[in-house]
């Protein structure tokens, strides 16, 4: 399992918590960090696909403004929007 994050989340306690969950942190190093951690640049580039998916979901007004009050109904709207995107 991987956890993708921006350089803003590059902190040792977060990296340790991710490692405890047996996951791999794919986080670029903060420029001010003294000790650099290796990360897979190709895998980090795949994060773009996730960002694009969220961006397209937010184009649906009900998803972006969260008109639905309950988590169950909101999840249903998100699933419906994702299905519409998938069918296009």
mmCIF file of C-alpha atoms in Angstrom, residues 41-83:
data_model
loop_
_atom_site.group_PDB
_atom_site.id
_atom_site.type_symbol
_atom_site.label_atom_id
_atom_site.label_comp_id
_atom_site.label_asym_id
_atom_site.label_seq_id
_atom_site.Cartn_x
_atom_site.Cartn_y
_atom_site.Cartn_z
ATOM 1 C CA UNK A 41 9.540 9.741 -8.903
ATOM 2 C CA UNK A 42 7.655 7.623 -11.440
ATOM 3 C CA UNK A 43 5.162 6.470 -8.816
ATOM 4 C CA UNK A 44 4.768 10.038 -7.539
ATOM 5 C CA UNK A 45 3.929 11.141 -11.081
ATOM 6 C CA UNK A 46 0.951 8.750 -10.991
ATOM 7 C CA UNK A 47 -0.472 10.936 -8.217
ATOM 8 C CA UNK A 48 -1.503 13.274 -11.031
ATOM 9 C CA UNK A 49 -4.218 10.802 -12.045
ATOM 10 C CA UNK A 50 -5.726 10.940 -8.572
ATOM 11 C CA UNK A 51 -5.642 14.748 -8.537
ATOM 12 C CA UNK A 52 -7.366 14.863 -11.946
ATOM 13 C CA UNK A 53 -10.067 12.491 -10.737
ATOM 14 C CA UNK A 54 -10.874 14.706 -7.748
ATOM 15 C CA UNK A 55 -10.845 17.764 -9.986
ATOM 16 C CA UNK A 56 -13.354 16.196 -12.373
ATOM 17 C CA UNK A 57 -15.568 15.063 -9.487
ATOM 18 C CA UNK A 58 -15.625 18.620 -8.127
ATOM 19 C CA UNK A 59 -17.062 19.808 -11.440
ATOM 20 C CA UNK A 60 -20.340 18.278 -10.273
ATOM 21 C CA UNK A 61 -22.013 20.996 -8.237
ATOM 22 C CA UNK A 62 -23.575 18.653 -5.677
ATOM 23 C CA UNK A 63 -20.178 17.111 -4.962
ATOM 24 C CA UNK A 64 -18.319 20.424 -4.720
ATOM 25 C CA UNK A 65 -20.831 22.219 -2.498
ATOM 26 C CA UNK A 66 -21.877 19.161 -0.492
ATOM 27 C CA UNK A 67 -25.601 19.768 -0.455
ATOM 28 C CA UNK A 68 -26.184 16.331 1.039
ATOM 29 C CA UNK A 69 -26.186 16.477 4.833
ATOM 30 C CA UNK A 70 -25.538 12.831 5.662
ATOM 31 C CA UNK A 71 -22.389 10.915 4.790
ATOM 32 C CA UNK A 72 -24.471 8.124 3.268
ATOM 33 C CA UNK A 73 -26.221 10.451 0.815
ATOM 34 C CA UNK A 74 -23.013 12.305 -0.027
ATOM 35 C CA UNK A 75 -21.261 9.025 -0.794
ATOM 36 C CA UNK A 76 -24.144 8.084 -3.083
ATOM 37 C CA UNK A 77 -23.752 11.381 -4.985
ATOM 38 C CA UNK A 78 -19.989 10.860 -5.307
ATOM 39 C CA UNK A 79 -20.538 7.327 -6.599
ATOM 40 C CA UNK A 80 -23.105 8.569 -9.090
ATOM 41 C CA UNK A 81 -20.742 11.304 -10.330
ATOM 42 C CA UNK A 82 -17.874 8.800 -10.618
ATOM 43 C CA UNK A 83 -20.104 6.454 -12.611
#
